[in-house]
Coordinates of C-alpha atoms in Angstrom, one line a residue:
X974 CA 3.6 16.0 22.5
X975 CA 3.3 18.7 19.9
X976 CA 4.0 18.6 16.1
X977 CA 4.3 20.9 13.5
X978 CA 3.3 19.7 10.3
X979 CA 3.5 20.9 6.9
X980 CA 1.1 19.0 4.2
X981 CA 3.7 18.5 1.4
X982 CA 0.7 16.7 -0.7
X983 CA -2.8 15.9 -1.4
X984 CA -4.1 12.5 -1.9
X985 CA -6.7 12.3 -5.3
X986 CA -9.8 11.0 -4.0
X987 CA -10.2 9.4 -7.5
X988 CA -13.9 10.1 -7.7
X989 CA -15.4 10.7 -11.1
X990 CA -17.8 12.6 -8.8
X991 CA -15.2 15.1 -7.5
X992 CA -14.5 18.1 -9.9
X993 CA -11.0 18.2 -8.2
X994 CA -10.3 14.6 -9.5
X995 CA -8.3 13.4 -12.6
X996 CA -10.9 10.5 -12.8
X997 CA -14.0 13.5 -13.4
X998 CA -15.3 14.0 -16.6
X999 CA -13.8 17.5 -18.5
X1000 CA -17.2 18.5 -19.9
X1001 CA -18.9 17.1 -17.2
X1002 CA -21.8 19.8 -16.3
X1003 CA -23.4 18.2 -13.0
X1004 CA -24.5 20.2 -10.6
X1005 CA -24.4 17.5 -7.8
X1006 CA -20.5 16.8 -8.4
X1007 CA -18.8 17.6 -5.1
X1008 CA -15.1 19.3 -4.4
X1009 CA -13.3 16.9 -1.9
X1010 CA -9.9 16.5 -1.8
X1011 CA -8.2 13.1 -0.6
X1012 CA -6.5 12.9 2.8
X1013 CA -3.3 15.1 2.8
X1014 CA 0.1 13.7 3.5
X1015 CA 2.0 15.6 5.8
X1016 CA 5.8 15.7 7.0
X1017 CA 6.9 17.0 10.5
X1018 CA 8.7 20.0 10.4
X1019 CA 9.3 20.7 14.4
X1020 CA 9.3 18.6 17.6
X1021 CA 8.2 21.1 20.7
X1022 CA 9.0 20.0 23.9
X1023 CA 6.2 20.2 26.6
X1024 CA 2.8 20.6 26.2
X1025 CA 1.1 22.7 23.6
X1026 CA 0.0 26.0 24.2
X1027 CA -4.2 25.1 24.2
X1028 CA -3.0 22.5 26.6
X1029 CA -0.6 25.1 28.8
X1030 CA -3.6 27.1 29.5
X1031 CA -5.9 24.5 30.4
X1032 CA -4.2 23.9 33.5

């Protein structure tokens, strides 16, 4: 039941309040514009058979 995953992107959020965001103003000088980042999209890298290891030692 355990995945390894690798985030092989980032979503844009697409918030003209997000300084991280294509959609924000370049001269914008707002203090209340937050940093967030969109939901990531991940890929699996490895299947592990078994239980996790946090799981393992909570038996």
């Amino acid at each position: 039941h355990f995945l390894r995953l690798q985030v092989t992107a980032v979503v844009d959020c697409k918030s003209t309040h997000c300084e991280q965001s294509i959609w924000h103003p370049k001269g914008c000088s707002s203090r209340s514009c937050t940093k967030n980042y969109g939901p990531d999209i991940e890929q699996d890298v490895q299947i592990v058979e078994g239980l996790c290891w946090p799981c393992t030692y909570a038996q």
